[in-house]
GROMACS .gro file of N, CA and C in nm:
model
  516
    1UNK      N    1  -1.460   0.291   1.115
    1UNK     CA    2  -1.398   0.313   0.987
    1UNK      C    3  -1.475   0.233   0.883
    2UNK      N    4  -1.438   0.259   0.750
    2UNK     CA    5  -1.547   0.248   0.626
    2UNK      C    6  -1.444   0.193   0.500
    3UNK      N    7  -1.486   0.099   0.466
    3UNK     CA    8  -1.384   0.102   0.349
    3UNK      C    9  -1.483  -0.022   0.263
    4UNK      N   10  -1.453   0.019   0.110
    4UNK     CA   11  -1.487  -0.066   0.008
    4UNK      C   12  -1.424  -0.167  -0.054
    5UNK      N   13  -1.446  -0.288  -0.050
    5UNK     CA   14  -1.328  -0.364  -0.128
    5UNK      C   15  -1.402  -0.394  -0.216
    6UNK      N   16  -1.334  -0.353  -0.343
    6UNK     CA   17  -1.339  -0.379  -0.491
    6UNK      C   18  -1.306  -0.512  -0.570
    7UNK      N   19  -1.280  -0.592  -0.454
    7UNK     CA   20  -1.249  -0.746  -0.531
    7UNK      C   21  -1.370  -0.781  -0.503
    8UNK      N   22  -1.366  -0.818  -0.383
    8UNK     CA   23  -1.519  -0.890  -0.330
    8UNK      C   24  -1.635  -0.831  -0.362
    9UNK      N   25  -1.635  -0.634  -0.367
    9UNK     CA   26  -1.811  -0.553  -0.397
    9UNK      C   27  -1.860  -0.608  -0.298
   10UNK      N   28  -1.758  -0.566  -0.180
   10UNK     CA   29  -1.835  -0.550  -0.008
   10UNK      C   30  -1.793  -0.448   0.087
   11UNK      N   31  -1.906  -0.389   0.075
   11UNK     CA   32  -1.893  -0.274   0.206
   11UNK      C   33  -1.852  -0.270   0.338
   12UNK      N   34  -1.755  -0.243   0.423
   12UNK     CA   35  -1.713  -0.308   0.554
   12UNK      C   36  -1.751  -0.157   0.618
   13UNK      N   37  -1.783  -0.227   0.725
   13UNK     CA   38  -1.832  -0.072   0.847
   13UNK      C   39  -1.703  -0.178   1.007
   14UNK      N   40  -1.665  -0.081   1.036
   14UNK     CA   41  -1.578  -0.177   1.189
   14UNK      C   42  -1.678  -0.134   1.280
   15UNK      N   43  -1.723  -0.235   1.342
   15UNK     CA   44  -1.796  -0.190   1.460
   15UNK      C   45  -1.749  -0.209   1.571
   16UNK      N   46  -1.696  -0.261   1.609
   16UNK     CA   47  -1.552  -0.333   1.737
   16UNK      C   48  -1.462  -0.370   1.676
   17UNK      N   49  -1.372  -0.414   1.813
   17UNK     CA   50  -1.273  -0.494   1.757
   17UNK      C   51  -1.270  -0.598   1.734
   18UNK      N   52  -1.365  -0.651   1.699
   18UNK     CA   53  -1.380  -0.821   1.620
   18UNK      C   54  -1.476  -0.877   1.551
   19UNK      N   55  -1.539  -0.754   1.507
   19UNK     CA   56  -1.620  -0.747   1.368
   19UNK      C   57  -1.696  -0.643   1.302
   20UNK      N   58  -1.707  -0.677   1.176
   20UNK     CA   59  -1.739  -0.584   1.086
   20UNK      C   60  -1.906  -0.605   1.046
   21UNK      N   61  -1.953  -0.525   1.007
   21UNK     CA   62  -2.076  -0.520   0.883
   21UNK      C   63  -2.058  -0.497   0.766
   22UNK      N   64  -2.102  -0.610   0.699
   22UNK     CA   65  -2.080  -0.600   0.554
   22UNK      C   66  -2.216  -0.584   0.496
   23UNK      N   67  -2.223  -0.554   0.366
   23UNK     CA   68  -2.275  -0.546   0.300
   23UNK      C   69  -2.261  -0.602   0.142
   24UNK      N   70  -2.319  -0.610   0.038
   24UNK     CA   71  -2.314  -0.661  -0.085
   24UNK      C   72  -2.407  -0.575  -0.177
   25UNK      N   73  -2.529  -0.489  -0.080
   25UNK     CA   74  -2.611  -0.445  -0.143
   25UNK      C   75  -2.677  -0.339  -0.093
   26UNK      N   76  -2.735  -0.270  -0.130
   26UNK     CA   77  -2.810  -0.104  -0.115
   26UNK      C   78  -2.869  -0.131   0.052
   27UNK      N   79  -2.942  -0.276   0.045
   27UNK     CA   80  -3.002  -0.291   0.176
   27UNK      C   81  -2.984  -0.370   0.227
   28UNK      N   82  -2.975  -0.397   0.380
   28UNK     CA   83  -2.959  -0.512   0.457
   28UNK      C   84  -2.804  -0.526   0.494
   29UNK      N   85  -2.772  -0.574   0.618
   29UNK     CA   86  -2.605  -0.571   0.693
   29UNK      C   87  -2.620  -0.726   0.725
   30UNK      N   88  -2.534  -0.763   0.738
   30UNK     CA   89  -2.475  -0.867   0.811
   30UNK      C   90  -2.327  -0.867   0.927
   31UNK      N   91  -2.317  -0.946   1.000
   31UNK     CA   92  -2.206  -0.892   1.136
   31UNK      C   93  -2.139  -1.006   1.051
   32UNK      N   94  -2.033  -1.009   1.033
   32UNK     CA   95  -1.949  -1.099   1.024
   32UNK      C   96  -1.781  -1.054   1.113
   33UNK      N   97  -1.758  -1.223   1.133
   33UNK     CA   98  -1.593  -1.231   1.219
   33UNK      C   99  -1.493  -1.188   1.136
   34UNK      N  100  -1.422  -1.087   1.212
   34UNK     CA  101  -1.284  -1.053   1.103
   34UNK      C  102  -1.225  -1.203   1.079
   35UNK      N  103  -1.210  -1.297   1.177
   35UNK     CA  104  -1.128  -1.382   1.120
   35UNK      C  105  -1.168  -1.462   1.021
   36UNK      N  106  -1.336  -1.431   1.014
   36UNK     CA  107  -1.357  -1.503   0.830
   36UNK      C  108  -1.350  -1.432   0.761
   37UNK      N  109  -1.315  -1.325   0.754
   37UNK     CA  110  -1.337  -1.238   0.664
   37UNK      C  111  -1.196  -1.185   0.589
   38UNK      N  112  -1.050  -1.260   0.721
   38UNK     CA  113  -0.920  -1.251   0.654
   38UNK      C  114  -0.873  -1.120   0.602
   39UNK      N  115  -0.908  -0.997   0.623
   39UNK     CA  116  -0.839  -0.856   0.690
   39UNK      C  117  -0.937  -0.739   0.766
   40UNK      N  118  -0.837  -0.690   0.840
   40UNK     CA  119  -0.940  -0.617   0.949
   40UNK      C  120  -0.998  -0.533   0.856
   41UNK      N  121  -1.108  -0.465   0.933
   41UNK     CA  122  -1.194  -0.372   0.859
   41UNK      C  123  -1.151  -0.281   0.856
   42UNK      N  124  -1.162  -0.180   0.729
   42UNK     CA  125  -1.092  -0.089   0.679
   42UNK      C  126  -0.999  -0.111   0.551
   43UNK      N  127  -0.956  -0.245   0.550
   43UNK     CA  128  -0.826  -0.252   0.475
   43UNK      C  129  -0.893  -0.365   0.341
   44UNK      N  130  -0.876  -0.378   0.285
   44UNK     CA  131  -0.801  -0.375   0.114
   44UNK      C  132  -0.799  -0.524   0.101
   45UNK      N  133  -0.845  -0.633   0.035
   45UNK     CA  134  -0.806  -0.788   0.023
   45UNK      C  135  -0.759  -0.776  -0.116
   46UNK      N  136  -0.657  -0.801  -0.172
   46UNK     CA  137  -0.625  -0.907  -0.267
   46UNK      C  138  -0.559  -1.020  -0.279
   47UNK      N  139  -0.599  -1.111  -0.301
   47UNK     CA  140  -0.493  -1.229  -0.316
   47UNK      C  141  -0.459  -1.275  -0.177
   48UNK      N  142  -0.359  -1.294  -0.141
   48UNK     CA  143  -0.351  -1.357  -0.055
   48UNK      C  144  -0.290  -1.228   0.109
   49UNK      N  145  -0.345  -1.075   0.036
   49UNK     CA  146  -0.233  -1.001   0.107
   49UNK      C  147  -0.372  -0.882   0.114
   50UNK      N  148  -0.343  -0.815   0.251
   50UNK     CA  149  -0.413  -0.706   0.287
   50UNK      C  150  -0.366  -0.539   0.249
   51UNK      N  151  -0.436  -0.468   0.230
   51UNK     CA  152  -0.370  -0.334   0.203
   51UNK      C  153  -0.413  -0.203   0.242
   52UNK      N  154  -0.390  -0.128   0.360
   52UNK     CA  155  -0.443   0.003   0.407
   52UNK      C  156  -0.366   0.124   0.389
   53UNK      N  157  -0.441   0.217   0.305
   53UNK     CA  158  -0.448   0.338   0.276
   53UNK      C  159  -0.519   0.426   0.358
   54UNK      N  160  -0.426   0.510   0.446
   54UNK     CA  161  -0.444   0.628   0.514
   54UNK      C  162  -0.521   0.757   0.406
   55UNK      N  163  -0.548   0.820   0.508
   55UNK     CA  164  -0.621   0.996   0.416
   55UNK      C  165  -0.500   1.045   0.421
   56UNK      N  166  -0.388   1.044   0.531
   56UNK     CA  167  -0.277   1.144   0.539
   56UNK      C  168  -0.173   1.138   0.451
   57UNK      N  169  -0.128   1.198   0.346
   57UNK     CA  170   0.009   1.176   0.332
   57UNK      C  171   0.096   1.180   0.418
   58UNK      N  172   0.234   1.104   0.354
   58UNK     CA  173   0.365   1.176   0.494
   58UNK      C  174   0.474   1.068   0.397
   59UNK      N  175   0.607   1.141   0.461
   59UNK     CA  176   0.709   1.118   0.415
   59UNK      C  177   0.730   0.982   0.419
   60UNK      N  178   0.889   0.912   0.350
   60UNK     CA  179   0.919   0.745   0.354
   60UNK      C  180   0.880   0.674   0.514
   61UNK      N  181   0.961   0.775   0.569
   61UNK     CA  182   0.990   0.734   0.741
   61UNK      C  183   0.869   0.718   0.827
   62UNK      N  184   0.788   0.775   0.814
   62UNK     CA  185   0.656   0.846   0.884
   62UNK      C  186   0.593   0.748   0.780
   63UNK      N  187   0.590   0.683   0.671
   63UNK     CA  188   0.503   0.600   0.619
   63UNK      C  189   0.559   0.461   0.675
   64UNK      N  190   0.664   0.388   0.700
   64UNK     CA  191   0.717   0.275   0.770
   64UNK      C  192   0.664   0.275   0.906
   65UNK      N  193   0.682   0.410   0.982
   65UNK     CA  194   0.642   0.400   1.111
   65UNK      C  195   0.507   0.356   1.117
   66UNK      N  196   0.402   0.452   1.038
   66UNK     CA  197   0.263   0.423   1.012
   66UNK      C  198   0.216   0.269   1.035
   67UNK      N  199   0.258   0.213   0.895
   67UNK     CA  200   0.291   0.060   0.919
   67UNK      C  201   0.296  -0.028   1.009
   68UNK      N  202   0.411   0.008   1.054
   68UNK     CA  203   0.470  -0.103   1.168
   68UNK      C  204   0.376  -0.038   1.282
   69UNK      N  205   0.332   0.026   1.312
   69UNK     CA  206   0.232  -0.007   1.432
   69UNK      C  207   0.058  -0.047   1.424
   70UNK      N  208   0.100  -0.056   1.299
   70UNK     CA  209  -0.083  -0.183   1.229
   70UNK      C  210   0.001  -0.287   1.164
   71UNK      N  211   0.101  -0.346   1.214
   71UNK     CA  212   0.174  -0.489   1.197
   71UNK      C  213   0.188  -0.518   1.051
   72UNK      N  214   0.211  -0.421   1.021
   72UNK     CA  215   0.246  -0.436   0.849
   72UNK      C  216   0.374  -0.338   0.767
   73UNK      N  217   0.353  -0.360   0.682
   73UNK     CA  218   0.529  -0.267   0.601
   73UNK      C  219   0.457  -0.154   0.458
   74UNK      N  220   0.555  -0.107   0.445
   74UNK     CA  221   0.530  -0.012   0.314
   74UNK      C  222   0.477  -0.118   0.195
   75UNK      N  223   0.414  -0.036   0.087
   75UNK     CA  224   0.412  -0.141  -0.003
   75UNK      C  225   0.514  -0.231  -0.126
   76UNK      N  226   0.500  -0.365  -0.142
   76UNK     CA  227   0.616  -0.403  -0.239
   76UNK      C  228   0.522  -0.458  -0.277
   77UNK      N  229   0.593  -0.500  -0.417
   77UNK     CA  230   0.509  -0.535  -0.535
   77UNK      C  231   0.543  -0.586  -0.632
   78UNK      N  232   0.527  -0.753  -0.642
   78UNK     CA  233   0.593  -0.853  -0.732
   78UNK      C  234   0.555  -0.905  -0.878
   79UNK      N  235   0.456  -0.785  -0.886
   79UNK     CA  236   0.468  -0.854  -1.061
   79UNK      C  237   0.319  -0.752  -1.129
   80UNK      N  238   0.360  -0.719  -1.229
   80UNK     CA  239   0.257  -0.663  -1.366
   80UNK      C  240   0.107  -0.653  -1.316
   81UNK      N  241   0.067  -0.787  -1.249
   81UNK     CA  242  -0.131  -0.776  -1.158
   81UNK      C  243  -0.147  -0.738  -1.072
   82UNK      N  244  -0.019  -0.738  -0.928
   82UNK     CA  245  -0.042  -0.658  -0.863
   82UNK      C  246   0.008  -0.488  -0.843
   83UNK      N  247   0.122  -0.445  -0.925
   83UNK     CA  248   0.151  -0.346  -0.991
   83UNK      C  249  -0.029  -0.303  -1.009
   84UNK      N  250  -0.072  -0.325  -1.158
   84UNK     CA  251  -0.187  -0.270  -1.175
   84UNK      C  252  -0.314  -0.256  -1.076
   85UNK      N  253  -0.323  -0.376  -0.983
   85UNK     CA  254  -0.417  -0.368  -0.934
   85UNK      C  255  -0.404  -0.229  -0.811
   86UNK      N  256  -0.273  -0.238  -0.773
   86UNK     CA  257  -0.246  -0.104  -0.654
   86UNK      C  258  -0.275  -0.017  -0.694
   87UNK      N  259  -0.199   0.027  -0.869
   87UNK     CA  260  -0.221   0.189  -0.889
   87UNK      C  261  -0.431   0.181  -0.947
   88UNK      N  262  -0.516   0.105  -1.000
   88UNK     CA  263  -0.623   0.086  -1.026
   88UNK      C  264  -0.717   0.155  -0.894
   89UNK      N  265  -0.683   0.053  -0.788
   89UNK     CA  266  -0.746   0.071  -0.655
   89UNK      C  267  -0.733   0.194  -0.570
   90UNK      N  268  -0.599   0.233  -0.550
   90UNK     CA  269  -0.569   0.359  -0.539
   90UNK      C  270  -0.613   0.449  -0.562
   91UNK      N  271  -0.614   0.489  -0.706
   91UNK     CA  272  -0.656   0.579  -0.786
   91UNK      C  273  -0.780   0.568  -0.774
   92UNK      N  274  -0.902   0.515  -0.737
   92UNK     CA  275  -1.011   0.510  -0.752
   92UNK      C  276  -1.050   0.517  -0.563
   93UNK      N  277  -0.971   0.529  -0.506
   93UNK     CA  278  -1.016   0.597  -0.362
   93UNK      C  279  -1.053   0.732  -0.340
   94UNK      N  280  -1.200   0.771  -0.318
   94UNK     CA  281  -1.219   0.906  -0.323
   94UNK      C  282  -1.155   0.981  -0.217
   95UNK      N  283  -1.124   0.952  -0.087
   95UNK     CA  284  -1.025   1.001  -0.009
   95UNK      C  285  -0.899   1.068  -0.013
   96UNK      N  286  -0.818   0.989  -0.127
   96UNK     CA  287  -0.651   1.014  -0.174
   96UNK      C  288  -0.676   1.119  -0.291
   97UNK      N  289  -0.618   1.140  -0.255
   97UNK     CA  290  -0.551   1.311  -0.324
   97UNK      C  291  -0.406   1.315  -0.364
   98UNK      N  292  -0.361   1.307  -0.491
   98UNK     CA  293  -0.194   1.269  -0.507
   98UNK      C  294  -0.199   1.140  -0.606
   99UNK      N  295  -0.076   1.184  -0.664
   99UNK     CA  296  -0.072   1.095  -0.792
   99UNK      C  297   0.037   0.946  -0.799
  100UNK      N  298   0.155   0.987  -0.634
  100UNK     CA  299   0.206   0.926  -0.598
  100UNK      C  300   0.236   0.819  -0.497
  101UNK      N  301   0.258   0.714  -0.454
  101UNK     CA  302   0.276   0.624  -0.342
  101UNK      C  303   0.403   0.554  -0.321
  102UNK      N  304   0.456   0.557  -0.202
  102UNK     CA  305   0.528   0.503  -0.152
  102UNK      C  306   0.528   0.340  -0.187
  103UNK      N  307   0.638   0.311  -0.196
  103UNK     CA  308   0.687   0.163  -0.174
  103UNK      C  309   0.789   0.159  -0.027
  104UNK      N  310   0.812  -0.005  -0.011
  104UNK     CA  311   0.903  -0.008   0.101
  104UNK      C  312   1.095  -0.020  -0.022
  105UNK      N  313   1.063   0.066  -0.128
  105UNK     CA  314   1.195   0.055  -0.201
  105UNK      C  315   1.282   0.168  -0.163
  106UNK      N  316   1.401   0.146  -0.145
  106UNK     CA  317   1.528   0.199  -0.093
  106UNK      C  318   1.623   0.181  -0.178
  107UNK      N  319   1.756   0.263  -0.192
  107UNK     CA  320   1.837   0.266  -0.217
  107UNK      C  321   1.919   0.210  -0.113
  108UNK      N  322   2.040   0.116  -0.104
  108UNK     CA  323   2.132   0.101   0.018
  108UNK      C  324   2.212   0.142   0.019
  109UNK      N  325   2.336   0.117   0.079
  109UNK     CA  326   2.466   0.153   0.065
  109UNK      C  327   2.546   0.185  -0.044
  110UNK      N  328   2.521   0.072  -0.108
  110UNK     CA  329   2.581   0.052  -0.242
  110UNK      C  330   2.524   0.065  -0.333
  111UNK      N  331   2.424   0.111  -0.312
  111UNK     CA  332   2.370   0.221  -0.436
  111UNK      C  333   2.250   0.160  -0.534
  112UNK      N  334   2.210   0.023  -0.471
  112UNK     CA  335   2.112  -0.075  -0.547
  112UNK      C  336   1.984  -0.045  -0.481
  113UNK      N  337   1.894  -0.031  -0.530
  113UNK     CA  338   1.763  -0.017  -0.511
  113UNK      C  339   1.674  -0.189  -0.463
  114UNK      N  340   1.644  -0.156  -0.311
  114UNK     CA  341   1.653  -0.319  -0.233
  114UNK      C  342   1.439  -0.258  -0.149
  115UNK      N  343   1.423  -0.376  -0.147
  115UNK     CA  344   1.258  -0.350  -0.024
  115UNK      C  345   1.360  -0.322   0.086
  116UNK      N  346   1.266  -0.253   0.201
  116UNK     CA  347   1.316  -0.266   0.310
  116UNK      C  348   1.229  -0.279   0.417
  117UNK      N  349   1.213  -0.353   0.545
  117UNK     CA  350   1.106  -0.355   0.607
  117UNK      C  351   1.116  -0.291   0.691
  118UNK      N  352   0.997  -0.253   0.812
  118UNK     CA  353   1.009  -0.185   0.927
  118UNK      C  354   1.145  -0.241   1.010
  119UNK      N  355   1.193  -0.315   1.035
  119UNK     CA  356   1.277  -0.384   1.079
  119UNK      C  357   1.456  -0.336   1.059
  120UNK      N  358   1.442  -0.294   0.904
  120UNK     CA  359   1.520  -0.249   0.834
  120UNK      C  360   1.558  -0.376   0.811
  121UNK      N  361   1.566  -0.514   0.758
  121UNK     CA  362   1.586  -0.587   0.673
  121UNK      C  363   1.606  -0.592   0.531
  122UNK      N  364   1.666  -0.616   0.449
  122UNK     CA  365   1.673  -0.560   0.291
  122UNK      C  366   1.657  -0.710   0.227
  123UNK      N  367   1.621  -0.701   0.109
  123UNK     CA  368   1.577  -0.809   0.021
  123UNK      C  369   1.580  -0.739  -0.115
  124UNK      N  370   1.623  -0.812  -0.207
  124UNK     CA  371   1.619  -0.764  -0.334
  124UNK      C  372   1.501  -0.749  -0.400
  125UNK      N  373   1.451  -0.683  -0.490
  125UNK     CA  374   1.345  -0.650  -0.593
  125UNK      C  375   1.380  -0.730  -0.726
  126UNK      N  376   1.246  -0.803  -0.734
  126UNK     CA  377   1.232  -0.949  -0.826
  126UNK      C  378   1.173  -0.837  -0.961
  127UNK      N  379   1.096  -0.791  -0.938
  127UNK     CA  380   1.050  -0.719  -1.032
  127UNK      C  381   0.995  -0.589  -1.006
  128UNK      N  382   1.030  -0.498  -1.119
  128UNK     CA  383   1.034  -0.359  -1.117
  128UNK      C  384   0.944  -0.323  -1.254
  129UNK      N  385   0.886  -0.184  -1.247
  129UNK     CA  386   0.811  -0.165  -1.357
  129UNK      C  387   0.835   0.024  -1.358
  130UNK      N  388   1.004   0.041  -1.388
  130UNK     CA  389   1.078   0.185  -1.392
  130UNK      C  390   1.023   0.251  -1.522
  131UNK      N  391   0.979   0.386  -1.476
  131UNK     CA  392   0.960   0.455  -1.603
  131UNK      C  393   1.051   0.468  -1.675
  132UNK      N  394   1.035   0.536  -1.764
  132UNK     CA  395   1.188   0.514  -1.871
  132UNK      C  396   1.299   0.593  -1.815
  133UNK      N  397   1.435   0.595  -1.792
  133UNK     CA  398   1.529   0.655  -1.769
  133UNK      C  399   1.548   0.638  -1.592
  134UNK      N  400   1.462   0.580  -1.555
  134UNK     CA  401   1.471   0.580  -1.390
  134UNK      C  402   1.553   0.432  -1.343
  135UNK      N  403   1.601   0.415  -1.232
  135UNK     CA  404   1.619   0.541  -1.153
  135UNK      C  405   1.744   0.616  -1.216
  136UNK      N  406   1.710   0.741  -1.197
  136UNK     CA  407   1.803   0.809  -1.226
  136UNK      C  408   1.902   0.897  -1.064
  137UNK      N  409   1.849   0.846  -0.943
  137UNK     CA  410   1.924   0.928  -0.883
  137UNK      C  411   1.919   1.066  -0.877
  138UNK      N  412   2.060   1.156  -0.804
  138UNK     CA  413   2.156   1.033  -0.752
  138UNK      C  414   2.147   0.997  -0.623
  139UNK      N  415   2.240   0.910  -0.611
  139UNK     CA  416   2.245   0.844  -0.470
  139UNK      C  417   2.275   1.008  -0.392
  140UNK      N  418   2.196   0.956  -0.257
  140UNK     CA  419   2.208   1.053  -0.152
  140UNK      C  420   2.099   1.119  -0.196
  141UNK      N  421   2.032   1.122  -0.248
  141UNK     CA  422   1.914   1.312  -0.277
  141UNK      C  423   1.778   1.224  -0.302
  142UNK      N  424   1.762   1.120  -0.416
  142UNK     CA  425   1.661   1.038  -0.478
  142UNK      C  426   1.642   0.887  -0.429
  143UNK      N  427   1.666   0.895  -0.313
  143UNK     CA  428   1.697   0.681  -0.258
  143UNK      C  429   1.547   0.610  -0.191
  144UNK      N  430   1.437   0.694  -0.226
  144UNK     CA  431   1.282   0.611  -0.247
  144UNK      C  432   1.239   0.586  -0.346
  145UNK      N  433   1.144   0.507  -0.335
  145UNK     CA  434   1.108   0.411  -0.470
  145UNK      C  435   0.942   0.476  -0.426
  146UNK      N  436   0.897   0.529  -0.558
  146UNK     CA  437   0.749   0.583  -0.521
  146UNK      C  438   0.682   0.527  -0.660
  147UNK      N  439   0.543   0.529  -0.726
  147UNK     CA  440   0.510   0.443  -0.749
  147UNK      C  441   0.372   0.586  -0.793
  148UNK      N  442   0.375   0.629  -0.956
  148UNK     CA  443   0.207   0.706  -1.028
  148UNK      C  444   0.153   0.652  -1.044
  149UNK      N  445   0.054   0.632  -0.905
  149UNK     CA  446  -0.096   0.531  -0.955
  149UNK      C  447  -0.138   0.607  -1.064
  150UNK      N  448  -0.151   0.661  -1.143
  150UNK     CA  449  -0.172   0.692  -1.275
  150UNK      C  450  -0.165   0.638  -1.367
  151UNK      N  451  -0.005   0.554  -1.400
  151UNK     CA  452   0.032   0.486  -1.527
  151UNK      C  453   0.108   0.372  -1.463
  152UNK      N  454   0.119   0.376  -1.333
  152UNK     CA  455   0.191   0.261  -1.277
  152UNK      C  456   0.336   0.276  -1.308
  153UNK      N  457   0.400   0.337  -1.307
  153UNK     CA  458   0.568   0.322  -1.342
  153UNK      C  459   0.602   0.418  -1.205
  154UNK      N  460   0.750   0.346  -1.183
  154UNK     CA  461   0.833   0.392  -1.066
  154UNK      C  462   0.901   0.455  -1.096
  155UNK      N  463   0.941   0.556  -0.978
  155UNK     CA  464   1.049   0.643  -0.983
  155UNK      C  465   1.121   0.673  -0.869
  156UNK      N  466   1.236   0.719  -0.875
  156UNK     CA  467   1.332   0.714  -0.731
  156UNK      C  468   1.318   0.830  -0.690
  157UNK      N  469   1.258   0.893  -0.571
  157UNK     CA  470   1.270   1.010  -0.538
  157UNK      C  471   1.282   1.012  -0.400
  158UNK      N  472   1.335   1.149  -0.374
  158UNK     CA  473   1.388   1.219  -0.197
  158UNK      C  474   1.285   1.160  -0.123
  159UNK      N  475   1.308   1.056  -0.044
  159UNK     CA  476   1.233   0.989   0.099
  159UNK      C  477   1.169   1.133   0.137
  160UNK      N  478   1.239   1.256   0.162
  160UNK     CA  479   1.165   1.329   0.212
  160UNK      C  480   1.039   1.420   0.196
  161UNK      N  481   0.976   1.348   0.050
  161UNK     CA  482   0.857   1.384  -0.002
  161UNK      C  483   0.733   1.357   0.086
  162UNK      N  484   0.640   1.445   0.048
  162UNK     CA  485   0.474   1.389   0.139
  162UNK      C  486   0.416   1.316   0.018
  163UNK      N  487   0.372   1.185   0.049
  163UNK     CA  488   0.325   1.172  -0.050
  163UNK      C  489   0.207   1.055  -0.018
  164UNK      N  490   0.106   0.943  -0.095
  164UNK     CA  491   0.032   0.833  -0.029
  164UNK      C  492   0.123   0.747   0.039
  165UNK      N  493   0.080   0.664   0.148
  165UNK     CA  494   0.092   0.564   0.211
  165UNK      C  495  -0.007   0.447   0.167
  166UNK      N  496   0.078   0.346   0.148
  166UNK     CA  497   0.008   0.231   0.137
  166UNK      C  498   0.081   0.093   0.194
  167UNK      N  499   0.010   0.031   0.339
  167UNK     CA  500   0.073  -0.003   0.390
  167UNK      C  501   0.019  -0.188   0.325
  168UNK      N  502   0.106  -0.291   0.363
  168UNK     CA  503   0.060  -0.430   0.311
  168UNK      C  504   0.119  -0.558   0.409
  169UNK      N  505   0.009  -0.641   0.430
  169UNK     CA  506   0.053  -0.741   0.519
  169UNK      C  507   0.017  -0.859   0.463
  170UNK      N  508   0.033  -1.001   0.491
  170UNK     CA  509  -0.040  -1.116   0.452
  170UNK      C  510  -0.191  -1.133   0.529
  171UNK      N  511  -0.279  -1.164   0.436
  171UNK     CA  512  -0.417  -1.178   0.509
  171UNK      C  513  -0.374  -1.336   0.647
  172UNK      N  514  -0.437  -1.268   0.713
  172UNK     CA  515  -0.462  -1.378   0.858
  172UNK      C  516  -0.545  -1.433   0.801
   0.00000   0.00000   0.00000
């Protein structure tokens, strides 16, 4: 697998399972250890947190499952830089096709819009960046939280949409 990270402007190639080739420039590789390198190859560094984007779309459920078996969750997203930086990065993957992405945001019981992890654990949302009038619901039909890498604003819609996956873990 092949992936570009746009923080660093380093090319990762996986060649096993315990290291990559990078690059910086038109010519010449280097082998480096995933564990210096703080996320496996393929996936996404910012900050202190990793991020892999599939080619496939697929629904809320089928995007959690995705996840949790590369030890990570849907995406959440705590503030205005990393907001921008997801829908930026995203949007600039020539692979993805689609204007939308999943979050790990849910509606619960009671009708509040909460993260949720593979686990099904709930935690409240510190910060939100809702397009205007959203969520609008209603409960039961609209209880995912999806996310127009386009303009960056959220919206609540039917879990049962196909739409991007973007899965996120803490860098090792």
């Amino acid at each position: 697998m092949a992936a570009y990270d746009t923080v660093n402007l380093v090319c990762h190639v996986d060649v096993s399972g315990s290291c990559c080739l990078n690059t910086t420039s038109a010519v010449g590789w280097q082998v480096m250890a995933k564990e210096k390198f703080g996320c496996d190859c393929g996936w996404l560094q910012h900050e202190t947190n990793c991020f892999y984007v599939p080619t496939d779309k697929m629904t809320w459920s089928a995007g959690q499952s995705f996840c949790a078996t590369r030890g990570s969750q849907l995406l959440t997203i705590h503030d205005d830089e990393e907001n921008n930086w997801i829908c930026s990065t995203v949007s600039e993957l020539s692979y993805v096709s689609g204007t939308l992405t999943w979050t790990a945001g849910i509606r619960d019981p009671g009708g509040d819009i909460v993260w949720q992890d593979t686990n099904g654990a709930q935690s409240s949302i510190s910060y939100s960046n809702w397009s205007p009038g959203e969520p609008i619901g209603p409960a039961g039909v609209a209880d995912c939280v999806g996310v127009y890498v386009s303009f960056g604003k959220w919206v609540d819609i039917r879990c049962s949409g196909i739409h991007i996956v973007v899965c996120k873990k803490v860098k090792s």
